[in-house]
Amino acid sequence: MEDLARDFLGVELMSTEQLLGTGRAARKPTAVEDNEAAEFSARRAEAILNLRPRLEAEMSNLGVDYLFHEIELPLAGVLADMESEGVAIDVPYLKQMQEELGSQLAAIESEVEQVAGERFNLNAPQQLATVLFEKLRLPVGKRTKTGYSTDADTLEALRDKHPIVPLILDHRQLSKLKSTYVDALPQLVDPLSGRVHTSFGQASTATGRLASSNPNLMNIPIRTELGQRIRRAFKAGRPDHVMVSADYAQIELRIAAHLSGDPMLLDAFKAGQDIHTATAAAVFKVPIEAVDPGQRRLAKIANFGSIYGQGEYGLSQQLGITGDVAREFLGQYWSTYSKLREFLDDLRRQAREEGFVVSATGRRRAIPDLRSPNFQLRGAAERMAINFPMQSLAADIIKIAMVRLQREIEADQIEGRMLLQVHDELLFEVPRSELDQFAEKVPRIMTGAYELETGIEVEMKAGPNWADMKKLAVVRA
DNA sequence: TACTACCGCCAC
DNA sequence: AAACGTGGCGGTAGTA
């Protein structure tokens, strides 16, 4: 509102944050004086009234009417429902983890003190760098703007050089997960509902994805054992309910195949093959059955990297292979998916000419640096342009599904609720008695949200919490 | 105490 | 010199 009023009307509006304050000094909306609230609201109301015709015209000029009226506007209500519904977390369970992790951290800290010969703050990268690279004289790897880097990649390379290094890495993981999730989440439980209520940002990403904040429920750990334990705290909060999750399988890669029309990629999806195995088979020129796990891993990383604009160097770093091997592999990769390469090249070229990109639903992204003389800025801009069509269409497909799903849930007067969206996944809390209904409804609507030449695949899971879920079905359509 | 820059890292 | 896109956030350190 503040930005729009400034840009279109030349009016300065007070922000809600300015009105209420932030952090410790924040006050509740009810604490605002009547005259203050009246002026705040009246100024905003006036701005809205004057903005409307300006914005309607702007949207019409830009061709984003469909996006606005058919997707974003109805979605707003769905997101409001989800925020208000909240999700249950097991607070006593997290409190217990808090203690356990606390003593594990203390134990590591003592060990580090023994090995380093001094006590220092392991959470301070600067202090850590002094100990590692000056006191212990470990070989210096990457540097940051302000000194030695101590990031995970750097430390991983030093793992066997000194016994302190694995201790630091363990400490990092524990301390990250404890402070960000185990300590923080219980404090964010709403006393009224007994659940955590995220805020979905509907207009805070450049690609049309949602964002989640206070707390961010889109980055709950899953990868490691400890991460799984944290995720386990997100549970069905009502009697005789279960968590149901539905996620799109390789949606962005399917979109890449669809938009580029690449025959190799399309065929692999149409044949229902595991896409990464199929990629490995084609690139290494071996039969599907002969693909080994290492080859599949390489192909999987290349498949993701390609739609992010990753180059040789990035691929070699991520895989821990030499630049030569990465170059050789990418050569084979792009000759396999030559139509995809053409598509991405055209995209880059057209984006550079226009200075913006447009998605299949009309979503636009302006990328001014596409014409920058600065190699680095231009490179980053081109990668944004390359990623945009896939990421943004995927975002719109799941949004369409959410709007339709919520309509059907309301129409059928179903008890089960949509709780969260995590980019390609929807999470529901469902009465056991409605499980069959959801298992039919959700994948039907999700796969039907958009027509892709590859088809769309949705995997359904259910269980007592967000970590322990069993596969219900995989639906392709 | 509040704010910001920076480093680092969680997710998709 | 940098090298893979989209985010949010915790902790430290410096400053107001």
Coordinates of C-alpha atoms (C1' of nucleotides) in Angstrom, one line a residue:
Chain A
M1 CA 0.0 0.0 0.0
E2 CA 2.7 2.5 1.0
D3 CA 4.7 1.8 -2.2
L4 CA 1.6 2.0 -4.5
A5 CA 0.3 5.2 -2.9
R6 CA 3.8 6.7 -3.4
D7 CA 4.3 5.5 -7.0
F8 CA 0.8 6.1 -8.4
L9 CA -0.6 8.9 -6.3
G10 CA 2.4 10.6 -4.9
V11 CA 1.0 10.2 -1.3
E12 CA 3.0 9.0 1.7
L13 CA 1.1 6.5 3.8
M14 CA 2.0 5.4 7.3
S15 CA 2.7 1.7 7.4
T16 CA 1.1 -0.7 9.9
E17 CA 4.5 -1.3 11.3
Q18 CA 5.0 2.4 11.9
L19 CA 1.6 2.6 13.5
L20 CA 2.1 -0.4 15.8
G21 CA 5.9 -0.5 16.2
T22 CA 8.0 -3.7 16.0
G23 CA 9.6 -6.1 18.4
R24 CA 9.5 -5.3 22.0
A25 CA 8.0 -1.9 21.5
A26 CA 5.1 -3.3 19.4
R27 CA 1.6 -2.6 20.7
K28 CA -1.6 -4.4 19.9
P29 CA -4.0 -2.8 17.4
T30 CA -6.5 -2.4 20.3
A31 CA -4.0 -0.1 22.0
V32 CA -4.1 2.4 19.2
E33 CA -6.0 5.6 20.1
D34 CA -9.3 6.1 18.3
N35 CA -8.3 9.4 16.5
E36 CA -5.0 7.8 15.5
A37 CA -6.7 4.7 14.1
A38 CA -9.3 6.8 12.3
E39 CA -6.7 8.9 10.5
F40 CA -4.6 5.9 9.6
S41 CA -7.7 4.0 8.2
A42 CA -9.2 7.0 6.5
R43 CA -5.9 7.8 4.7
R44 CA -5.6 4.3 3.5
A45 CA -9.3 4.1 2.4
E46 CA -8.9 7.2 0.4
A47 CA -5.7 5.8 -1.2
I48 CA -7.5 2.6 -2.1
L49 CA -10.4 4.4 -3.7
N50 CA -8.0 6.5 -5.9
L51 CA -5.7 3.6 -6.7
R52 CA -8.4 1.3 -8.1
P53 CA -8.9 2.8 -11.5
R54 CA -5.2 3.3 -11.9
L55 CA -4.4 -0.3 -11.1
E56 CA -7.3 -1.7 -13.2
A57 CA -5.9 0.1 -16.2
E58 CA -2.4 -1.0 -15.4
M59 CA -3.4 -4.7 -15.1
S60 CA -5.4 -4.5 -18.3
N61 CA -2.4 -3.0 -20.2
L62 CA -0.1 -5.7 -18.8
G63 CA -2.4 -8.6 -19.6
V64 CA -2.5 -9.9 -16.0
D65 CA -6.3 -9.7 -15.6
Y66 CA -6.7 -13.5 -15.7
L67 CA -3.9 -14.0 -13.1
F68 CA -5.4 -11.4 -10.8
H69 CA -9.1 -12.2 -11.0
E70 CA -9.0 -16.0 -11.5
I71 CA -6.0 -16.9 -9.4
E72 CA -4.7 -14.4 -6.9
L73 CA -7.9 -12.8 -5.7
P74 CA -9.7 -16.1 -4.9
L75 CA -6.5 -17.4 -3.4
A76 CA -6.3 -14.6 -0.9
G77 CA -9.3 -16.0 0.9
V78 CA -7.9 -19.5 0.8
L79 CA -4.7 -18.3 2.4
A80 CA -6.6 -16.4 5.1
D81 CA -8.4 -19.6 6.0
M82 CA -5.2 -21.6 6.2
E83 CA -3.5 -19.0 8.3
S84 CA -6.4 -18.9 10.7
E85 CA -6.7 -22.7 10.8
G86 CA -3.0 -23.0 12.0
V87 CA -1.2 -26.2 12.5
A88 CA -0.8 -28.2 15.8
I89 CA 2.7 -28.8 17.2
D90 CA 3.7 -31.1 20.0
V91 CA 5.1 -28.7 22.5
P92 CA 6.0 -31.2 25.3
Y93 CA 7.9 -33.2 22.7
L94 CA 9.9 -30.2 21.6
K95 CA 10.6 -29.2 25.2
Q96 CA 12.1 -32.6 25.7
M97 CA 14.2 -32.3 22.6
Q98 CA 15.3 -28.8 23.8
E99 CA 16.9 -30.3 26.9
E100 CA 18.4 -33.2 25.1
L101 CA 20.0 -31.0 22.4
G102 CA 21.1 -28.5 25.1
S103 CA 23.2 -31.1 26.9
Q104 CA 24.6 -32.5 23.6
L105 CA 25.7 -29.0 22.6
A106 CA 27.3 -28.4 26.0
A107 CA 29.2 -31.7 25.7
I108 CA 30.5 -30.7 22.3
E109 CA 31.5 -27.3 23.6
S110 CA 33.6 -29.0 26.4
E111 CA 35.3 -31.2 23.9
V112 CA 36.1 -28.3 21.6
E113 CA 37.6 -26.5 24.6
Q114 CA 39.8 -29.5 25.3
V115 CA 41.0 -29.8 21.7
A116 CA 41.4 -26.0 21.1
G117 CA 42.8 -25.2 24.5
E118 CA 40.5 -22.3 25.0
R119 CA 36.8 -21.5 25.4
F120 CA 35.3 -19.4 22.6
N121 CA 31.9 -18.8 21.0
L122 CA 31.3 -21.5 18.4
N123 CA 28.4 -19.5 17.0
A124 CA 30.7 -16.6 16.1
P125 CA 32.3 -17.3 12.7
Q126 CA 35.0 -14.7 13.3
Q127 CA 36.1 -16.2 16.6
L128 CA 35.9 -19.7 15.0
A129 CA 38.1 -18.5 12.0
T130 CA 40.7 -17.2 14.4
V131 CA 41.0 -20.5 16.2
L132 CA 41.0 -22.6 13.0
F133 CA 43.2 -20.6 10.7
E134 CA 45.5 -18.6 13.1
K135 CA 45.8 -20.7 16.2
L136 CA 45.6 -24.2 14.7
R137 CA 47.0 -23.1 11.3
L138 CA 44.5 -25.1 9.3
P139 CA 44.7 -24.5 5.5
V140 CA 42.7 -21.5 4.4
G141 CA 40.0 -22.2 1.8
K142 CA 37.3 -19.8 0.7
R143 CA 37.3 -16.2 1.9
T144 CA 34.3 -14.0 2.7
K145 CA 34.1 -10.3 2.1
T146 CA 35.4 -9.7 5.6
G147 CA 37.7 -12.6 6.3
Y148 CA 38.1 -16.4 6.3
S149 CA 35.0 -18.4 5.4
T150 CA 33.9 -21.1 7.9
D151 CA 30.9 -22.4 5.9
A152 CA 29.9 -26.0 5.8
D153 CA 31.7 -26.7 2.5
T154 CA 34.9 -25.2 3.8
L155 CA 34.7 -27.2 7.0
E156 CA 33.8 -30.4 5.2
A157 CA 37.1 -30.1 3.2
L158 CA 39.0 -29.8 6.5
R159 CA 37.1 -32.6 8.3
D160 CA 40.1 -35.0 8.5
K161 CA 42.7 -32.3 9.1
H162 CA 41.9 -31.8 12.8
P163 CA 39.6 -33.4 15.4
I164 CA 38.1 -30.1 16.1
V165 CA 36.5 -29.9 12.7
P166 CA 33.9 -32.7 12.9
L167 CA 33.0 -31.3 16.3
I168 CA 32.3 -27.9 14.9
L169 CA 30.2 -29.4 12.1
D170 CA 28.1 -31.4 14.6
H171 CA 27.7 -28.3 16.7
R172 CA 26.6 -26.3 13.7
Q173 CA 23.8 -28.7 12.8
L174 CA 22.6 -29.1 16.4
S175 CA 22.7 -25.4 17.2
K176 CA 21.0 -24.4 13.9
L177 CA 18.1 -26.8 14.4
K178 CA 17.7 -26.1 18.1
S179 CA 17.6 -22.3 17.9
T180 CA 15.6 -22.0 14.7
Y181 CA 13.0 -24.7 15.3
V182 CA 13.1 -26.5 18.7
D183 CA 13.5 -23.3 20.7
A184 CA 11.5 -21.0 18.5
L185 CA 8.4 -22.9 17.6
P186 CA 6.9 -23.5 21.0
Q187 CA 7.1 -19.7 21.6
L188 CA 4.9 -19.1 18.6
V189 CA 2.0 -21.3 19.6
D190 CA -1.1 -19.1 19.9
P191 CA -2.5 -19.5 23.4
L192 CA -6.1 -19.2 22.0
S193 CA -5.9 -21.9 19.4
G194 CA -3.0 -23.9 20.7
R195 CA -1.6 -24.0 17.2
V196 CA 1.0 -22.0 15.2
H197 CA -0.3 -19.6 12.6
T198 CA 2.1 -18.6 9.8
S199 CA 1.6 -15.6 7.6
F200 CA 1.6 -16.4 3.9
G201 CA 3.1 -13.7 1.8
Q202 CA 1.1 -13.5 -1.4
A203 CA 3.1 -10.7 -3.1
S204 CA 6.6 -11.2 -1.7
T205 CA 8.4 -13.2 -4.3
A206 CA 9.5 -12.3 -7.8
T207 CA 8.2 -15.6 -9.3
G208 CA 4.7 -15.9 -7.9
R209 CA 5.7 -18.4 -5.2
L210 CA 4.3 -17.9 -1.8
A211 CA 6.5 -17.0 1.2
S212 CA 5.8 -18.0 4.8
S213 CA 6.9 -16.0 7.9
N214 CA 6.4 -15.7 11.6
P215 CA 7.1 -18.6 11.6
N216 CA 8.4 -19.7 8.3
L217 CA 6.7 -23.1 7.9
M218 CA 8.2 -23.7 4.4
N219 CA 11.6 -24.5 5.7
I220 CA 10.9 -27.1 8.3
P221 CA 13.8 -29.6 8.3
I222 CA 13.4 -33.0 6.6
R223 CA 16.8 -34.1 5.3
T224 CA 18.6 -35.4 8.3
E225 CA 17.6 -37.7 11.1
L226 CA 17.4 -34.8 13.5
G227 CA 15.4 -32.9 11.0
Q228 CA 12.9 -35.7 10.8
R229 CA 12.5 -35.6 14.6
I230 CA 11.7 -31.9 14.4
R231 CA 9.2 -32.5 11.6
R232 CA 7.6 -35.2 13.8
A233 CA 6.4 -32.4 16.1
F234 CA 3.9 -31.2 13.4
K235 CA 1.0 -33.5 14.1
A236 CA -2.7 -33.9 13.6
G237 CA -4.2 -31.8 16.4
R238 CA -7.7 -33.1 16.6
P239 CA -9.0 -36.5 17.8
D240 CA -9.2 -39.1 15.0
H241 CA -7.5 -36.9 12.5
V242 CA -4.5 -37.6 10.3
M243 CA -2.1 -35.5 8.4
V244 CA -2.4 -35.9 4.6
S245 CA 0.2 -34.7 2.2
A246 CA 0.0 -34.4 -1.6
D247 CA 3.0 -33.3 -3.6
Y248 CA 3.6 -32.8 -7.3
A249 CA 6.4 -35.0 -8.7
Q250 CA 9.1 -33.2 -10.6
I251 CA 6.6 -30.4 -11.6
E252 CA 9.3 -27.9 -12.7
L253 CA 11.0 -30.4 -14.9
R254 CA 7.7 -31.4 -16.4
I255 CA 7.0 -27.8 -17.2
A256 CA 10.5 -27.5 -18.8
A257 CA 9.6 -30.5 -21.0
H258 CA 6.2 -29.0 -21.8
L259 CA 7.4 -25.5 -22.6
S260 CA 10.5 -26.6 -24.6
G261 CA 8.8 -29.5 -26.4
D262 CA 12.0 -31.5 -25.9
P263 CA 11.2 -34.9 -27.3
M264 CA 13.6 -36.9 -25.2
L265 CA 12.4 -35.2 -22.0
L266 CA 8.7 -35.5 -23.0
D267 CA 9.1 -39.2 -23.9
A268 CA 10.7 -40.1 -20.6
F269 CA 7.8 -38.5 -18.7
K270 CA 5.2 -40.0 -21.0
A271 CA 6.7 -43.5 -20.6
G272 CA 6.3 -43.0 -16.8
Q273 CA 10.0 -43.6 -16.3
D274 CA 12.0 -42.3 -13.4
I275 CA 13.2 -39.1 -15.0
H276 CA 16.6 -39.0 -13.5
T277 CA 17.3 -42.6 -14.4
A278 CA 16.1 -42.0 -17.9
T279 CA 18.4 -39.0 -18.1
A280 CA 21.3 -41.0 -16.9
A281 CA 20.6 -43.7 -19.4
A282 CA 20.5 -41.3 -22.3
V283 CA 23.5 -39.2 -21.3
F284 CA 25.7 -42.2 -20.5
K285 CA 24.3 -44.2 -23.4
V286 CA 23.5 -47.3 -21.3
P287 CA 20.2 -49.3 -21.0
I288 CA 17.8 -48.1 -18.2
E289 CA 18.5 -51.2 -16.2
A290 CA 22.3 -50.6 -16.3
V291 CA 22.1 -47.1 -14.7
D292 CA 24.0 -47.2 -11.4
P293 CA 23.2 -45.0 -8.4
G294 CA 26.1 -42.7 -9.0
Q295 CA 25.0 -42.0 -12.6
R296 CA 21.5 -41.4 -11.4
R297 CA 22.7 -38.9 -8.8
L298 CA 24.7 -37.0 -11.3
A299 CA 21.7 -36.9 -13.7
K300 CA 19.4 -35.7 -11.0
I301 CA 21.7 -32.9 -10.0
A302 CA 22.1 -31.9 -13.7
N303 CA 18.4 -32.0 -14.2
F304 CA 17.8 -29.6 -11.4
G305 CA 20.8 -27.4 -12.2
S306 CA 19.9 -27.0 -15.9
I307 CA 16.6 -25.2 -15.1
Y308 CA 18.4 -22.9 -12.7
G309 CA 21.0 -22.0 -15.3
Q310 CA 23.8 -23.8 -13.5
G311 CA 27.1 -24.0 -15.4
E312 CA 30.1 -26.3 -15.4
Y313 CA 31.7 -24.8 -12.4
G314 CA 28.6 -25.0 -10.3
L315 CA 28.0 -28.6 -11.3
S316 CA 31.6 -29.6 -10.5
Q317 CA 31.5 -28.0 -7.1
Q318 CA 28.2 -29.5 -6.2
L319 CA 29.2 -33.0 -7.3
G320 CA 32.9 -32.8 -6.2
I321 CA 34.1 -33.6 -9.7
T322 CA 36.7 -31.9 -11.8
G323 CA 35.7 -29.1 -14.2
D324 CA 36.7 -31.4 -17.1
V325 CA 34.4 -34.2 -16.1
A326 CA 31.6 -31.7 -15.6
R327 CA 32.2 -30.2 -19.0
E328 CA 32.2 -33.6 -20.6
F329 CA 29.0 -34.6 -18.8
L330 CA 27.2 -31.3 -19.7
G331 CA 28.2 -31.7 -23.3
Q332 CA 26.4 -35.1 -23.4
Y333 CA 23.6 -33.7 -21.3
W334 CA 22.8 -30.8 -23.7
S335 CA 23.2 -33.0 -26.8
T336 CA 20.6 -35.3 -25.3
Y337 CA 18.2 -32.5 -24.5
S338 CA 19.1 -30.3 -27.4
K339 CA 15.6 -28.9 -27.7
L340 CA 15.6 -27.9 -24.1
R341 CA 18.9 -26.1 -24.6
E342 CA 17.5 -24.2 -27.6
F343 CA 14.5 -23.2 -25.5
L344 CA 16.6 -21.9 -22.7
D345 CA 18.9 -20.1 -25.2
D346 CA 16.0 -18.5 -26.9
L347 CA 14.6 -17.5 -23.5
R348 CA 17.8 -15.9 -22.5
R349 CA 18.1 -14.0 -25.8
Q350 CA 14.5 -12.8 -25.8
A351 CA 14.7 -11.8 -22.2
R352 CA 17.8 -9.7 -23.0
E353 CA 16.0 -8.0 -25.9
E354 CA 12.8 -7.2 -23.9
G355 CA 14.2 -6.6 -20.4
F356 CA 11.5 -8.8 -18.9
V357 CA 10.1 -12.3 -19.0
V358 CA 6.4 -13.5 -19.2
S359 CA 5.1 -16.9 -18.0
A360 CA 2.4 -19.0 -19.6
T361 CA -0.3 -17.5 -17.3
G362 CA 0.8 -14.0 -18.1
R363 CA 2.9 -13.5 -15.0
R364 CA 5.7 -11.0 -15.6
R365 CA 9.1 -10.3 -14.2
A366 CA 11.1 -7.3 -15.0
I367 CA 14.9 -8.0 -15.0
P368 CA 16.7 -4.7 -15.7
D369 CA 20.2 -6.1 -15.2
L370 CA 19.7 -8.3 -18.4
R371 CA 21.3 -5.4 -20.2
S372 CA 24.0 -4.6 -17.7
P373 CA 27.6 -4.2 -19.0
N374 CA 28.7 -5.9 -15.8
F375 CA 29.3 -9.6 -16.6
Q376 CA 28.4 -10.7 -13.1
L377 CA 25.1 -8.8 -12.8
R378 CA 24.1 -9.8 -16.3
G379 CA 24.9 -13.5 -15.6
A380 CA 22.7 -13.4 -12.5
A381 CA 19.9 -11.7 -14.4
E382 CA 20.0 -14.4 -17.2
R383 CA 19.7 -17.1 -14.6
M384 CA 16.7 -15.4 -13.1
A385 CA 15.2 -15.2 -16.6
I386 CA 15.9 -18.9 -17.2
N387 CA 14.4 -20.1 -14.0
F388 CA 11.3 -17.9 -14.1
P389 CA 9.0 -19.7 -16.6
M390 CA 9.3 -23.0 -14.7
Q391 CA 9.2 -21.7 -11.2
S392 CA 6.3 -19.3 -11.8
L393 CA 4.1 -21.7 -13.8
A394 CA 4.6 -24.3 -11.1
A395 CA 3.5 -21.7 -8.5
D396 CA 0.4 -20.9 -10.5
I397 CA -0.5 -24.5 -11.0
I398 CA -0.6 -25.3 -7.3
K399 CA -2.5 -22.0 -6.7
I400 CA -5.2 -23.0 -9.2
A401 CA -5.4 -26.3 -7.4
M402 CA -5.7 -24.7 -4.0
V403 CA -8.6 -22.4 -5.1
R404 CA -10.5 -25.3 -6.7
L405 CA -9.9 -27.6 -3.8
Q406 CA -11.1 -25.1 -1.2
R407 CA -14.2 -24.5 -3.2
E408 CA -15.0 -28.2 -3.3
I409 CA -14.2 -28.7 0.3
E410 CA -16.6 -25.9 1.2
A411 CA -19.3 -27.1 -1.3
D412 CA -19.2 -30.7 0.1
Q413 CA -19.1 -29.4 3.7
I414 CA -16.1 -31.5 4.5
E415 CA -14.4 -31.3 7.9
G416 CA -10.8 -31.8 6.6
R417 CA -8.8 -28.7 6.3
M418 CA -5.9 -27.4 4.1
L419 CA -3.2 -26.3 6.4
L420 CA 0.0 -25.5 4.5
Q421 CA 1.5 -25.1 1.0
V422 CA 5.2 -25.7 0.5
H423 CA 5.7 -24.8 -3.1
D424 CA 4.9 -28.3 -4.6
E425 CA 3.2 -29.8 -1.6
L426 CA -0.1 -29.4 0.2
L427 CA -0.6 -30.5 3.7
F428 CA -4.1 -31.3 5.2
E429 CA -5.5 -32.3 8.5
V430 CA -8.3 -34.8 7.8
P431 CA -10.7 -36.9 9.9
R432 CA -10.0 -40.6 9.4
S433 CA -13.6 -41.0 8.1
E434 CA -12.8 -38.6 5.2
L435 CA -9.5 -40.2 4.2
D436 CA -11.0 -41.9 1.1
Q437 CA -12.7 -38.7 0.0
F438 CA -9.5 -36.8 0.2
A439 CA -7.5 -39.5 -1.5
E440 CA -9.8 -39.1 -4.5
K441 CA -10.5 -35.4 -4.4
V442 CA -7.0 -34.0 -3.9
P443 CA -5.0 -35.7 -6.6
R444 CA -7.9 -35.3 -9.1
I445 CA -8.0 -31.5 -8.6
M446 CA -4.2 -31.2 -8.4
T447 CA -3.5 -33.1 -11.6
G448 CA -6.4 -31.3 -13.3
A449 CA -5.3 -27.8 -12.5
Y450 CA -3.3 -27.4 -15.7
E451 CA -2.8 -29.4 -18.9
L452 CA 0.9 -30.4 -19.4
E453 CA 2.0 -32.5 -22.3
T454 CA 4.0 -34.6 -19.8
G455 CA 1.0 -35.3 -17.7
I456 CA 1.1 -34.4 -14.0
E457 CA 1.8 -36.8 -11.2
V458 CA 0.8 -36.4 -7.6
E459 CA 1.9 -38.5 -4.6
M460 CA -0.4 -38.8 -1.7
K461 CA 0.7 -39.7 1.8
A462 CA -0.9 -39.9 5.2
G463 CA 0.1 -40.4 8.8
P464 CA -0.1 -39.2 12.4
N465 CA 2.5 -36.4 11.8
W466 CA 4.4 -34.6 9.1
A467 CA 7.3 -37.0 9.3
D468 CA 5.8 -40.5 9.6
M469 CA 3.6 -40.7 6.5
K470 CA 2.8 -43.8 4.4
K471 CA 2.2 -43.6 0.7
L472 CA -1.5 -43.8 -0.2
A473 CA -1.2 -43.5 -3.9
V474 CA 0.6 -42.0 -6.9
V475 CA -1.9 -40.5 -9.4
R476 CA -0.9 -39.7 -12.9
A477 CA -3.1 -37.7 -15.3
Chain B
dT1 C1' 17.5 -1.3 23.4
dA2 C1' 16.9 -1.0 18.4
dC3 C1' 18.6 -1.4 13.9
dT4 C1' 21.7 -3.2 10.3
dA5 C1' 25.3 -5.9 7.9
dC6 C1' 27.1 -10.1 7.6
dC7 C1' 27.7 -15.1 7.8
dG8 C1' 25.6 -19.2 7.6
dC9 C1' 21.8 -22.6 6.6
dC10 C1' 16.9 -24.5 6.5
dA11 C1' 13.3 -25.6 2.7
dC12 C1' 11.6 -26.2 -2.4
Chain C
dA1 C1' 35.9 -12.5 -10.1
dA2 C1' 32.4 -15.5 -10.2
dA3 C1' 30.2 -19.5 -11.1
dC4 C1' 22.3 -22.2 -9.1
dG5 C1' 16.9 -20.0 -8.9
dT6 C1' 13.1 -18.6 -4.8
dG7 C1' 12.6 -17.4 0.1
dG8 C1' 13.0 -16.6 5.9
dC9 C1' 15.6 -16.4 9.9
dG10 C1' 19.1 -17.1 13.9
dG11 C1' 23.3 -15.5 15.9
dT12 C1' 27.2 -12.2 16.2
dA13 C1' 29.2 -7.8 15.9
dG14 C1' 29.1 -3.0 15.2
dT15 C1' 26.6 1.3 15.6
dA16 C1' 22.9 4.6 16.9

